[in-house]
Amino acid sequence: MFDIGKTLRKVLRKPITLSDDETLIEIETMIFQDKLDQVIQRLDQYEKDGFQSSELQEINFKKHFCTFLRSRAYVDMGKANESIEILENSMEVIKDTNNPVLVNLSKIEYGNALLAGGKIPESWDILDQAEQEVNGLKLFYNNDYKSNQARVNNLQSKVYLRKGDFREAIREQNESIDLYEKIGKQYHTAEPLNGLGVSYASIGESDRALHYLSLSSHIYEKLENQSQLLKIYNNTGMIYWLGGKHSQALDNFQKALDISQQKRNKQASAMILLNLGLIYIDQGQIAKSQKNFEESMTLFEELGNRPSIAKCQFNLSNIYKLYGELDKSIEYLELCLAYYQEIDNKDELAKTYANMGGLYIELRKDHKAIKLLTQSLEIHEASGNILAMVQPLNGLIEANIALNNMPEAEISLKKFEEVKELHSDNKSVQHQYKLANAKILIESDRVVKRAEAQKLFTEIADDEVVSQQHTTEAMLRLGELLLQELKLSASEDALNEFKDLIDRLDKVARSEGTQSVEQTPTIVQVLMLQSKLALIDLDVKKSQTLLDEGYDLANKNGLMQLAQIIDGERETYKKEMMKYKKMVETNASLYERLQQSQIENYLKRAESILKR
């Protein structure tokens, strides 16, 4: 924002009191107060009335200011394309005025509109030009220089956010806040404060993020600015979602959606539909989530917002991963990758490389996975995003183990240990490190190392559940070791210990407040294991009931491949029914029943499914 009266005085080289421009000042204030429809009406009327001036130079200057204010209102209304259009229609005319202030202000507004429309490279170029020009106009602007510089800092921070350079974004946001505070424009700090919340959330500092969002929210509540509060609610919802607080996330997203629909803001509605899709995944509603992502992507395509289209594609990739359609999942990630490479968004590139690497591991294309995971790791290391290194390190360890390249796996583990030491208070990181270490130890021929692996798996299984995925993976790995013992000993005690572990696994997967569709495949696999255990006990009826439950759950959540697998199992049971009846009649030994069940194959498949 800028002081219109002061700027006009300097440019026109004659005294102009604030009252001479009270209409423009009032309109600018109305933007802050979120009276956007009224802003457009007042601008229309002001232009129709001839700008309350008889001098051509003053009329032209005020005319261009009206364009800037109209542009800003359109951006806040979610109409970035309209904003871009009116500015592009004015840029050449403004350039011909040879007025450096007007040219500079036009670039600031144009950069804002491009940014809102998702045109990142273009916005970066124009804002860079604007910043250089502002620096050249320092003496001319006086305090207006600080105001415009603060605005450029804030807009450039948004570019850094889109590019994944969060440290630079934080630097720009702090500079913007400092400048606004120096010239007494406290209300103007609300937007960069919101940006600080997003930046800190992006580097995992959620408490700090919520603090800054709260400060921003307090200012916008005083101004009764619903359009900006919408953004705060949306950002707060994302932080709660990332922290696993789905109820609070849903409340904030719903508040944001209500405002966006009331304001008829297509851009905001599309973003909130996308975020609600994430909640629906956690609630086990895959089909509803997919519908939200597709609707959101359609809206973003209409708006031409490529960054947000890429977000939809990324989430649709996760949907198809849950469906087990890995090739389709990779196709969506490749679309994301092409865009993030184009705009050089390091953070999103790293995430996409890591996700693609994980999919190629599942497809047992480990060499390709290692290349992608290494690229992801290098980006996170270079940016100092230490916590984000965990995902590619996990993948590199797994892929190298699969290739029997243990020295490389141990190199990755050593790097993982450094991450663990830096995040000693993060229990999730501690669990993941133990898992990775145990996976390497279990590959050893030495009994002592395998025993150490079993100890680590047991520690995770017995500890509090921080992540269902990590706890269930540890339990399944522990189950594999117990099953080996069971097959060797064929003892009832070993069988009961294995049953107890599977029952505990079932409770973890179904635990209240954390169950999501991502856990549904695990629950289904547990039901299949319990079905096999019932067969080992020769309880055919219970075995069939458990399989039916698994089929219904998979079918309900749209996991059709998994449902087909269970349906195949039910057909196999029908064919082998006579074998089990004979085993009942002959009182078959535990060893015979174990051999017939082939339960170890189900355990391995459960581990494979869990990785999705």
Coordinates of C-alpha atoms in Angstrom, one line a residue:
M1 CA 0.0 0.0 0.0
F2 CA 1.1 3.6 -0.5
D3 CA 0.2 7.1 0.7
I4 CA -1.7 8.4 -2.3
G5 CA -1.7 12.1 -1.2
K6 CA 2.1 12.2 -0.6
T7 CA 2.8 10.5 -3.9
L8 CA 0.6 12.8 -5.9
R9 CA 2.2 15.8 -4.3
K10 CA 5.6 14.7 -5.3
V11 CA 4.8 13.7 -8.8
L12 CA 2.6 16.7 -9.6
R13 CA 5.1 19.1 -8.0
K14 CA 2.3 21.1 -6.4
P15 CA 0.5 21.1 -3.0
I16 CA -2.3 18.6 -2.8
T17 CA -4.0 18.1 0.5
L18 CA -5.3 14.7 1.6
S19 CA -8.8 16.0 1.3
D20 CA -8.3 16.5 -2.4
D21 CA -8.0 12.8 -2.8
E22 CA -10.2 11.6 -0.1
T23 CA -12.1 9.4 -2.5
L24 CA -9.0 7.4 -3.5
I25 CA -7.9 7.2 0.1
E26 CA -11.3 5.9 1.2
I27 CA -11.4 3.4 -1.6
E28 CA -7.9 2.1 -0.6
T29 CA -9.1 1.8 3.0
M30 CA -12.2 -0.2 1.8
I31 CA -9.8 -2.8 0.2
F32 CA -8.3 -3.3 3.7
Q33 CA -11.9 -3.6 5.1
D34 CA -12.8 -6.2 2.5
K35 CA -15.5 -4.1 0.9
L36 CA -14.4 -5.3 -2.5
D37 CA -17.7 -5.1 -4.4
Q38 CA -18.2 -1.6 -3.1
V39 CA -14.6 -0.8 -4.2
I40 CA -15.4 -1.7 -7.8
Q41 CA -18.6 0.4 -7.7
R42 CA -16.9 3.4 -6.2
L43 CA -14.1 3.2 -8.8
D44 CA -16.6 3.1 -11.6
Q45 CA -18.4 6.1 -10.2
Y46 CA -15.2 8.0 -9.5
E47 CA -13.9 7.5 -13.1
K48 CA -17.4 8.5 -14.5
D49 CA -17.3 11.7 -12.5
G50 CA -14.0 12.7 -14.1
F51 CA -11.6 12.2 -11.1
Q52 CA -12.6 15.5 -9.4
S53 CA -10.0 17.4 -11.3
S54 CA -9.6 19.7 -14.3
E55 CA -5.9 19.2 -15.0
L56 CA -5.0 16.5 -17.6
Q57 CA -1.8 15.4 -15.8
E58 CA -3.7 15.0 -12.5
I59 CA -6.6 13.2 -14.2
N60 CA -4.2 10.7 -15.9
F61 CA -2.4 10.0 -12.7
K62 CA -5.6 9.4 -10.8
K63 CA -6.9 7.2 -13.6
H64 CA -3.8 5.0 -13.3
F65 CA -4.2 4.8 -9.5
C66 CA -7.8 3.7 -10.1
T67 CA -6.4 0.9 -12.3
F68 CA -4.0 -0.2 -9.5
L69 CA -6.7 -0.2 -6.9
R70 CA -9.1 -2.1 -9.2
S71 CA -6.3 -4.6 -9.9
R72 CA -5.7 -5.2 -6.1
A73 CA -9.5 -5.6 -5.5
Y74 CA -9.7 -8.2 -8.2
V75 CA -6.8 -10.2 -6.7
D76 CA -8.5 -10.2 -3.3
M77 CA -11.7 -11.4 -5.0
G78 CA -9.9 -14.3 -6.5
K79 CA -10.0 -12.8 -10.0
A80 CA -6.3 -12.7 -10.8
N81 CA -6.8 -13.1 -14.6
E82 CA -9.0 -10.0 -14.7
S83 CA -6.4 -8.1 -12.7
I84 CA -3.7 -9.2 -15.1
E85 CA -5.7 -8.2 -18.1
I86 CA -6.5 -4.6 -17.0
L87 CA -2.9 -4.1 -16.0
E88 CA -1.5 -5.4 -19.3
N89 CA -3.9 -3.1 -21.1
S90 CA -2.5 -0.1 -19.1
M91 CA 1.2 -1.0 -18.9
E92 CA 2.2 0.5 -22.3
V93 CA 0.2 3.7 -21.7
I94 CA 1.9 4.1 -18.3
K95 CA 5.3 3.4 -19.8
D96 CA 4.7 6.2 -22.3
T97 CA 4.2 8.7 -19.5
N98 CA 7.9 8.5 -18.6
N99 CA 6.8 8.8 -15.0
P100 CA 9.1 6.6 -12.9
V101 CA 6.7 6.4 -10.0
L102 CA 3.8 5.3 -12.1
V103 CA 6.0 2.7 -13.9
N104 CA 7.3 1.4 -10.6
L105 CA 3.8 1.1 -9.0
S106 CA 2.4 -0.6 -12.1
K107 CA 5.1 -3.3 -11.9
I108 CA 4.4 -3.9 -8.2
E109 CA 0.7 -4.4 -8.9
Y110 CA 1.4 -6.5 -12.0
G111 CA 3.8 -8.7 -10.0
N112 CA 1.0 -9.1 -7.4
A113 CA -1.5 -10.1 -10.0
L114 CA 0.9 -12.6 -11.8
L115 CA 1.7 -14.1 -8.4
A116 CA -2.0 -14.6 -7.5
G117 CA -2.6 -16.1 -11.0
G118 CA 0.2 -18.7 -10.4
K119 CA 2.6 -17.3 -13.0
I120 CA 5.7 -17.6 -10.9
P121 CA 8.6 -17.1 -13.3
E122 CA 6.9 -14.0 -14.8
S123 CA 6.1 -12.6 -11.3
W124 CA 9.7 -13.1 -10.2
D125 CA 11.1 -11.1 -13.2
I126 CA 8.7 -8.2 -12.8
L127 CA 9.1 -7.9 -9.0
D128 CA 12.9 -8.0 -9.4
Q129 CA 12.6 -5.1 -11.8
A130 CA 10.3 -3.3 -9.3
E131 CA 12.7 -3.7 -6.4
Q132 CA 15.6 -2.3 -8.3
E133 CA 13.5 0.7 -9.4
V134 CA 12.2 1.3 -5.8
N135 CA 15.9 1.4 -4.6
G136 CA 16.6 4.0 -7.3
L137 CA 13.6 6.1 -6.2
K138 CA 14.5 6.2 -2.5
L139 CA 15.0 9.9 -2.2
F140 CA 12.0 10.7 -4.3
Y141 CA 9.6 8.4 -2.4
N142 CA 10.8 9.3 1.2
N143 CA 8.4 7.3 3.5
D144 CA 6.5 6.1 0.4
Y145 CA 9.8 4.4 -0.6
K146 CA 9.6 2.3 2.6
S147 CA 6.0 1.5 2.0
N148 CA 6.5 0.3 -1.5
Q149 CA 9.7 -1.5 -0.6
A150 CA 7.8 -3.3 2.1
R151 CA 5.2 -4.3 -0.4
V152 CA 7.8 -5.6 -2.8
N153 CA 9.5 -7.6 0.0
N154 CA 6.2 -9.2 0.9
L155 CA 5.4 -10.1 -2.7
Q156 CA 8.9 -11.5 -3.3
S157 CA 8.5 -13.6 -0.2
K158 CA 5.5 -15.2 -1.9
V159 CA 7.6 -16.0 -4.9
Y160 CA 10.2 -17.6 -2.6
L161 CA 7.4 -19.6 -0.9
R162 CA 6.2 -20.9 -4.3
K163 CA 9.8 -21.8 -5.2
G164 CA 10.3 -23.7 -1.9
D165 CA 13.0 -21.3 -0.6
F166 CA 11.6 -20.9 2.8
R167 CA 14.6 -19.2 4.5
E168 CA 14.6 -16.4 1.8
A169 CA 10.8 -16.1 2.2
I170 CA 11.2 -15.6 6.0
R171 CA 14.0 -13.0 5.4
E172 CA 11.8 -11.0 3.0
Q173 CA 8.7 -11.2 5.3
N174 CA 10.7 -9.9 8.3
E175 CA 12.1 -7.0 6.2
S176 CA 8.6 -6.2 5.1
I177 CA 7.3 -6.2 8.7
D178 CA 10.2 -4.0 9.9
L179 CA 9.6 -1.4 7.2
Y180 CA 5.9 -1.2 7.8
E181 CA 6.4 -0.8 11.6
K182 CA 9.0 1.9 11.1
I183 CA 6.5 4.1 9.2
G184 CA 3.6 3.3 11.6
K185 CA 1.6 1.1 9.2
Q186 CA 0.8 -1.7 11.7
Y187 CA -2.2 -3.0 9.8
H188 CA 0.0 -3.6 6.8
T189 CA 2.0 -6.1 8.7
A190 CA -0.9 -8.6 8.7
E191 CA -0.1 -10.0 5.3
P192 CA 3.6 -10.7 5.9
L193 CA 2.7 -12.1 9.3
N194 CA 0.4 -14.6 7.5
G195 CA 3.3 -15.4 5.2
L196 CA 5.6 -16.0 8.2
G197 CA 3.1 -18.5 9.4
V198 CA 3.2 -20.4 6.1
S199 CA 7.0 -20.3 5.9
Y200 CA 7.5 -21.7 9.4
A201 CA 4.9 -24.3 8.8
S202 CA 6.8 -25.4 5.7
I203 CA 9.9 -26.0 7.7
G204 CA 8.1 -28.0 10.4
E205 CA 7.9 -25.3 13.1
S206 CA 4.1 -25.5 13.6
D207 CA 3.9 -23.8 17.0
R208 CA 5.8 -20.8 15.6
A209 CA 3.6 -20.8 12.5
L210 CA 0.4 -20.8 14.5
H211 CA 1.7 -17.9 16.6
Y212 CA 2.3 -15.7 13.5
L213 CA -1.1 -16.7 12.0
S214 CA -2.7 -15.7 15.2
L215 CA -1.1 -12.2 15.1
S216 CA -2.2 -11.8 11.5
S217 CA -5.7 -13.0 12.3
H218 CA -6.0 -10.5 15.2
I219 CA -5.4 -7.6 12.8
Y220 CA -7.8 -8.8 10.1
E221 CA -10.5 -9.4 12.7
K222 CA -10.2 -5.8 13.8
L223 CA -10.6 -4.8 10.1
E224 CA -13.4 -7.3 9.6
N225 CA -11.6 -8.5 6.5
Q226 CA -13.2 -11.8 5.7
S227 CA -11.3 -12.3 2.4
Q228 CA -8.0 -12.3 4.3
L229 CA -9.4 -14.2 7.3
L230 CA -10.3 -16.9 4.8
K231 CA -6.6 -17.3 4.0
I232 CA -5.7 -17.5 7.7
Y233 CA -8.3 -20.2 8.3
N234 CA -7.1 -22.2 5.3
N235 CA -3.4 -21.9 6.4
T236 CA -4.3 -22.8 10.0
G237 CA -6.3 -25.8 8.8
M238 CA -3.2 -27.0 6.9
I239 CA -1.0 -26.8 9.9
Y240 CA -3.5 -28.8 12.0
W241 CA -3.9 -31.3 9.3
L242 CA -0.1 -31.8 9.1
G243 CA -0.1 -32.2 12.8
G244 CA -2.7 -35.0 12.7
K245 CA -5.4 -32.8 14.4
H246 CA -8.0 -33.5 11.8
S247 CA -11.0 -32.1 13.7
Q248 CA -9.4 -28.7 14.1
A249 CA -8.3 -28.8 10.5
L250 CA -11.8 -29.6 9.3
D251 CA -13.3 -26.7 11.4
N252 CA -10.8 -24.2 9.9
F253 CA -11.3 -25.5 6.3
Q254 CA -15.1 -25.3 6.6
K255 CA -14.9 -21.7 7.9
A256 CA -12.7 -20.8 4.9
L257 CA -15.0 -22.6 2.5
D258 CA -18.1 -20.8 3.8
I259 CA -16.4 -17.4 3.3
S260 CA -15.1 -18.3 -0.2
Q261 CA -18.6 -19.4 -1.3
Q262 CA -20.2 -16.3 0.2
K263 CA -17.6 -14.1 -1.6
R264 CA -18.0 -16.2 -4.8
N265 CA -14.2 -16.6 -4.8
K266 CA -13.4 -19.4 -7.3
Q267 CA -9.7 -19.4 -6.6
A268 CA -10.2 -19.8 -2.8
S269 CA -12.9 -22.4 -3.2
A270 CA -10.7 -24.5 -5.4
M271 CA -7.9 -24.4 -2.9
I272 CA -10.1 -25.3 0.0
L273 CA -11.7 -28.1 -1.9
L274 CA -8.2 -29.4 -2.4
N275 CA -7.5 -29.2 1.3
L276 CA -10.8 -30.8 2.2
G277 CA -9.8 -33.7 0.0
L278 CA -6.8 -34.3 2.3
I279 CA -9.2 -34.5 5.2
Y280 CA -11.5 -37.0 3.4
I281 CA -8.5 -39.3 2.8
D282 CA -7.8 -39.3 6.5
Q283 CA -11.5 -40.1 7.2
G284 CA -11.4 -43.1 4.8
Q285 CA -13.4 -41.5 2.0
I286 CA -11.2 -42.1 -1.0
A287 CA -13.9 -41.6 -3.7
K288 CA -15.0 -38.3 -2.1
S289 CA -11.4 -37.2 -1.8
Q290 CA -10.7 -38.0 -5.5
K291 CA -13.8 -36.1 -6.5
N292 CA -12.6 -33.1 -4.5
F293 CA -9.1 -33.2 -6.1
E294 CA -10.6 -33.5 -9.6
E295 CA -13.1 -30.6 -9.0
S296 CA -10.4 -28.5 -7.6
M297 CA -8.1 -29.2 -10.6
T298 CA -10.9 -28.3 -13.0
L299 CA -11.4 -24.9 -11.3
F300 CA -7.6 -24.2 -11.3
E301 CA -7.4 -25.2 -15.0
E302 CA -10.2 -22.6 -15.7
L303 CA -8.2 -20.0 -13.8
G304 CA -4.9 -21.1 -15.4
N305 CA -3.2 -21.5 -12.0
R306 CA -0.4 -24.0 -12.8
P307 CA 1.1 -24.2 -9.3
S308 CA -2.3 -25.3 -7.8
I309 CA -2.9 -27.7 -10.8
A310 CA 0.4 -29.4 -9.8
K311 CA -0.8 -29.7 -6.2
C312 CA -3.9 -31.5 -7.4
Q313 CA -1.9 -33.8 -9.6
F314 CA 0.4 -34.6 -6.7
N315 CA -2.6 -35.6 -4.5
L316 CA -4.2 -37.6 -7.3
S317 CA -1.0 -39.5 -7.5
N318 CA -1.4 -40.4 -3.9
I319 CA -5.0 -41.5 -4.5
Y320 CA -3.9 -43.9 -7.3
K321 CA -1.1 -45.1 -5.1
L322 CA -3.7 -46.1 -2.5
Y323 CA -5.7 -47.8 -5.3
G324 CA -2.5 -49.8 -6.1
E325 CA -2.4 -48.3 -9.6
L326 CA 1.3 -47.4 -9.4
D327 CA 1.9 -46.6 -13.1
K328 CA -1.0 -44.1 -13.0
S329 CA 0.4 -42.6 -9.8
I330 CA 3.8 -42.1 -11.5
E331 CA 2.1 -40.5 -14.5
Y332 CA 0.7 -37.7 -12.3
L333 CA 4.0 -37.2 -10.5
E334 CA 5.7 -36.8 -13.9
L335 CA 3.3 -34.0 -14.7
C336 CA 4.2 -32.4 -11.4
L337 CA 7.9 -32.9 -12.0
A338 CA 7.8 -31.2 -15.4
Y339 CA 6.2 -28.1 -13.9
Y340 CA 8.4 -27.9 -10.8
Q341 CA 11.5 -28.2 -13.0
E342 CA 10.2 -25.4 -15.2
I343 CA 9.8 -23.0 -12.2
D344 CA 12.8 -24.4 -10.3
N345 CA 10.8 -25.1 -7.1
K346 CA 13.5 -27.0 -5.2
D347 CA 11.3 -28.1 -2.3
E348 CA 8.5 -29.5 -4.4
L349 CA 11.0 -31.1 -6.8
A350 CA 12.6 -32.9 -3.8
K351 CA 9.2 -34.2 -2.6
T352 CA 8.3 -35.4 -6.0
Y353 CA 11.6 -37.1 -6.5
A354 CA 11.1 -38.9 -3.2
N355 CA 7.6 -40.0 -3.9
M356 CA 8.6 -41.3 -7.4
G357 CA 11.5 -43.1 -5.8
G358 CA 9.2 -44.8 -3.4
L359 CA 6.9 -46.0 -6.2
Y360 CA 9.8 -47.4 -8.2
I361 CA 10.9 -49.3 -5.1
E362 CA 7.5 -50.9 -5.0
L363 CA 7.9 -51.8 -8.7
R364 CA 11.3 -53.2 -7.9
K365 CA 13.1 -50.7 -10.2
D366 CA 15.6 -50.0 -7.5
H367 CA 18.4 -48.4 -9.6
K368 CA 15.9 -45.8 -10.9
A369 CA 14.6 -45.3 -7.4
I370 CA 18.1 -44.7 -6.1
K371 CA 18.8 -42.0 -8.7
L372 CA 15.5 -40.1 -7.8
L373 CA 16.0 -40.5 -4.1
T374 CA 19.6 -39.2 -4.3
Q375 CA 18.3 -36.1 -6.2
S376 CA 15.8 -35.5 -3.4
L377 CA 18.3 -35.9 -0.7
E378 CA 20.8 -33.5 -2.3
I379 CA 18.2 -30.8 -2.6
H380 CA 17.1 -31.1 1.0
E381 CA 20.8 -31.0 2.1
A382 CA 21.5 -27.9 0.1
S383 CA 18.5 -26.1 1.4
G384 CA 19.2 -27.1 5.0
N385 CA 15.8 -28.8 5.3
I386 CA 17.3 -31.5 7.6
L387 CA 14.0 -33.1 8.7
A388 CA 12.9 -33.6 5.1
M389 CA 16.0 -35.8 4.5
V390 CA 14.3 -38.6 6.4
Q391 CA 12.1 -39.8 3.5
P392 CA 14.8 -40.1 0.8
L393 CA 17.2 -41.7 3.3
N394 CA 14.6 -44.3 4.2
G395 CA 14.1 -45.1 0.5
L396 CA 17.8 -45.2 -0.2
I397 CA 18.4 -47.7 2.6
E398 CA 15.5 -49.9 1.4
A399 CA 16.5 -49.8 -2.3
N400 CA 20.2 -50.6 -1.5
I401 CA 19.2 -53.5 0.8
A402 CA 17.0 -54.9 -2.1
L403 CA 20.1 -54.7 -4.4
N404 CA 22.2 -56.3 -1.6
N405 CA 24.4 -53.2 -1.7
M406 CA 24.9 -53.1 2.1
P407 CA 27.8 -50.6 2.2
E408 CA 25.7 -48.0 0.5
A409 CA 22.8 -48.7 2.8
E410 CA 25.1 -48.2 5.8
I411 CA 26.4 -44.9 4.4
S412 CA 22.7 -43.7 4.2
L413 CA 22.2 -45.0 7.8
K414 CA 25.2 -43.0 9.0
K415 CA 23.7 -39.8 7.5
F416 CA 20.3 -40.7 9.0
E417 CA 22.1 -41.0 12.4
E418 CA 23.2 -37.3 12.0
V419 CA 19.6 -36.3 11.3
K420 CA 18.5 -38.3 14.4
E421 CA 21.0 -36.5 16.6
L422 CA 19.8 -33.1 15.4
H423 CA 16.2 -34.1 16.1
S424 CA 16.7 -36.0 19.4
D425 CA 13.3 -34.8 20.7
N426 CA 11.4 -36.0 17.6
K427 CA 10.1 -39.5 18.5
S428 CA 9.0 -40.2 14.9
V429 CA 12.5 -39.6 13.6
Q430 CA 13.9 -41.9 16.4
H431 CA 11.5 -44.7 15.5
Q432 CA 12.3 -44.4 11.8
Y433 CA 16.0 -44.5 12.5
K434 CA 15.6 -47.7 14.6
L435 CA 13.5 -49.2 11.8
A436 CA 16.2 -48.4 9.2
N437 CA 18.9 -49.8 11.5
A438 CA 17.0 -53.0 12.2
K439 CA 16.3 -53.5 8.5
I440 CA 20.1 -53.5 7.8
L441 CA 20.9 -55.7 10.9
I442 CA 18.3 -58.3 9.9
E443 CA 20.1 -58.9 6.6
S444 CA 23.2 -60.1 8.5
D445 CA 24.1 -63.8 8.8
R446 CA 25.3 -63.2 12.3
V447 CA 22.9 -64.3 15.1
V448 CA 23.9 -61.4 17.4
K449 CA 23.0 -58.8 14.7
R450 CA 19.6 -60.4 14.0
A451 CA 18.9 -60.5 17.7
E452 CA 19.7 -56.8 17.9
A453 CA 17.3 -56.2 15.0
Q454 CA 14.5 -58.1 16.8
K455 CA 15.2 -56.0 19.9
L456 CA 14.8 -52.7 17.9
F457 CA 11.6 -54.0 16.3
T458 CA 10.2 -54.9 19.8
E459 CA 11.1 -51.5 21.2
I460 CA 9.1 -49.7 18.5
A461 CA 6.2 -52.1 18.8
D462 CA 6.1 -51.7 22.6
D463 CA 6.5 -47.9 22.6
E464 CA 3.7 -45.4 22.3
V465 CA 2.2 -45.0 18.8
V466 CA 3.7 -41.9 17.2
S467 CA 3.0 -43.1 13.6
Q468 CA 0.7 -46.0 12.8
Q469 CA 2.8 -46.7 9.8
H470 CA 6.1 -47.1 11.7
T471 CA 4.5 -49.1 14.5
T472 CA 2.7 -51.5 12.2
E473 CA 5.9 -51.9 10.1
A474 CA 7.9 -52.8 13.2
M475 CA 5.2 -55.3 14.3
L476 CA 5.0 -56.9 10.9
R477 CA 8.8 -57.3 10.8
L478 CA 8.7 -58.7 14.3
G479 CA 5.9 -61.1 13.2
E480 CA 8.2 -62.3 10.4
L481 CA 10.8 -63.3 13.0
L482 CA 8.3 -64.9 15.3
L483 CA 6.9 -66.9 12.3
Q484 CA 10.4 -68.2 11.5
E485 CA 10.6 -69.4 15.1
L486 CA 7.1 -70.9 14.9
K487 CA 7.9 -72.9 11.8
L488 CA 11.1 -74.2 13.4
S489 CA 9.5 -75.1 16.7
A490 CA 5.9 -75.7 15.8
S491 CA 5.0 -75.0 19.4
E492 CA 1.7 -73.7 20.7
D493 CA 3.5 -71.1 22.8
A494 CA 5.1 -69.6 19.7
L495 CA 1.8 -69.6 17.9
N496 CA 0.1 -67.8 20.8
E497 CA 2.8 -65.2 20.9
F498 CA 2.3 -64.6 17.1
K499 CA -1.5 -64.4 17.5
D500 CA -1.0 -61.8 20.3
L501 CA 1.2 -59.7 18.1
I502 CA -1.4 -59.8 15.2
D503 CA -4.1 -58.8 17.7
R504 CA -2.0 -55.9 18.9
L505 CA -1.4 -54.9 15.3
D506 CA -5.1 -54.9 14.7
K507 CA -5.7 -52.5 17.6
V508 CA -3.0 -50.1 16.4
A509 CA -4.5 -50.0 12.9
R510 CA -8.0 -49.4 14.3
S511 CA -7.0 -47.0 17.1
E512 CA -9.5 -44.3 17.7
G513 CA -8.6 -40.8 16.4
T514 CA -5.8 -42.0 14.1
Q515 CA -7.5 -44.4 11.7
S516 CA -7.5 -43.3 8.1
V517 CA -7.9 -44.7 4.6
E518 CA -4.1 -45.0 4.5
Q519 CA -4.5 -47.6 7.3
T520 CA -7.3 -49.4 5.6
P521 CA -5.0 -51.7 3.5
T522 CA -3.2 -52.6 6.7
I523 CA -6.4 -53.4 8.5
V524 CA -7.5 -55.6 5.6
Q525 CA -4.2 -57.4 5.6
V526 CA -4.5 -58.0 9.3
L527 CA -7.9 -59.5 8.8
M528 CA -6.4 -61.8 6.2
L529 CA -3.7 -62.8 8.6
Q530 CA -6.3 -63.4 11.3
S531 CA -8.2 -65.5 8.8
K532 CA -5.2 -67.6 8.2
L533 CA -4.6 -68.0 11.9
A534 CA -8.2 -69.2 12.2
L535 CA -7.5 -71.8 9.6
I536 CA -4.4 -73.0 11.5
D537 CA -6.8 -73.5 14.4
L538 CA -9.1 -75.3 11.9
D539 CA -11.9 -72.8 12.5
V540 CA -13.1 -72.5 8.9
K541 CA -16.3 -70.5 9.7
K542 CA -14.3 -67.8 11.6
S543 CA -11.8 -67.7 8.8
Q544 CA -14.5 -67.0 6.2
T545 CA -16.1 -64.4 8.3
L546 CA -12.8 -62.5 8.7
L547 CA -12.2 -62.6 4.9
D548 CA -15.7 -61.3 4.3
E549 CA -15.1 -58.4 6.6
G550 CA -11.8 -57.6 4.8
Y551 CA -13.6 -57.7 1.4
D552 CA -16.4 -55.4 2.6
L553 CA -13.9 -52.9 4.0
A554 CA -11.7 -52.8 0.9
N555 CA -14.7 -52.5 -1.4
K556 CA -16.3 -49.7 0.8
N557 CA -13.1 -47.6 0.5
G558 CA -12.7 -48.1 -3.2
L559 CA -9.6 -50.4 -2.9
M560 CA -10.7 -52.6 -5.8
Q561 CA -7.4 -54.4 -6.3
L562 CA -7.3 -55.4 -2.7
A563 CA -10.9 -56.5 -2.8
Q564 CA -10.1 -58.7 -5.9
I565 CA -7.2 -60.3 -4.0
I566 CA -9.6 -61.2 -1.1
D567 CA -12.2 -62.4 -3.5
G568 CA -9.6 -64.7 -5.0
E569 CA -8.7 -66.0 -1.5
R570 CA -12.4 -66.8 -0.9
E571 CA -12.5 -68.8 -4.1
T572 CA -9.3 -70.7 -3.1
Y573 CA -10.9 -71.5 0.3
K574 CA -13.9 -73.1 -1.5
K575 CA -11.6 -75.3 -3.5
E576 CA -9.5 -76.3 -0.5
M577 CA -12.4 -76.9 1.9
M578 CA -12.1 -80.6 1.6
K579 CA -8.4 -80.5 2.7
Y580 CA -9.3 -78.6 5.9
K581 CA -12.2 -81.0 6.7
K582 CA -9.8 -83.9 6.4
M583 CA -7.3 -82.1 8.6
V584 CA -10.0 -81.7 11.3
E585 CA -10.8 -85.4 11.0
T586 CA -7.2 -86.5 11.2
N587 CA -6.3 -84.0 14.0
A588 CA -3.4 -82.7 11.9
S589 CA -0.3 -81.5 13.6
L590 CA 0.5 -77.8 14.0
Y591 CA 3.4 -78.2 11.6
E592 CA 1.0 -79.6 8.9
R593 CA -1.4 -76.8 9.5
L594 CA 1.3 -74.2 9.2
Q595 CA 2.5 -75.7 5.9
Q596 CA -1.0 -75.7 4.5
S597 CA -1.7 -72.1 5.5
Q598 CA 1.4 -70.5 3.8
I599 CA 0.9 -67.7 6.2
E600 CA 4.4 -66.3 5.6
N601 CA 3.3 -65.2 2.1
Y602 CA 0.5 -63.2 3.6
L603 CA 2.9 -61.5 6.1
K604 CA 5.2 -60.5 3.3
R605 CA 2.3 -59.1 1.2
A606 CA 1.1 -57.2 4.3
E607 CA 4.6 -55.5 4.5
S608 CA 4.4 -54.7 0.8
I609 CA 0.9 -53.2 1.1
L610 CA 2.0 -51.2 4.1
K611 CA 4.6 -49.3 2.1
R612 CA 1.8 -47.7 0.0

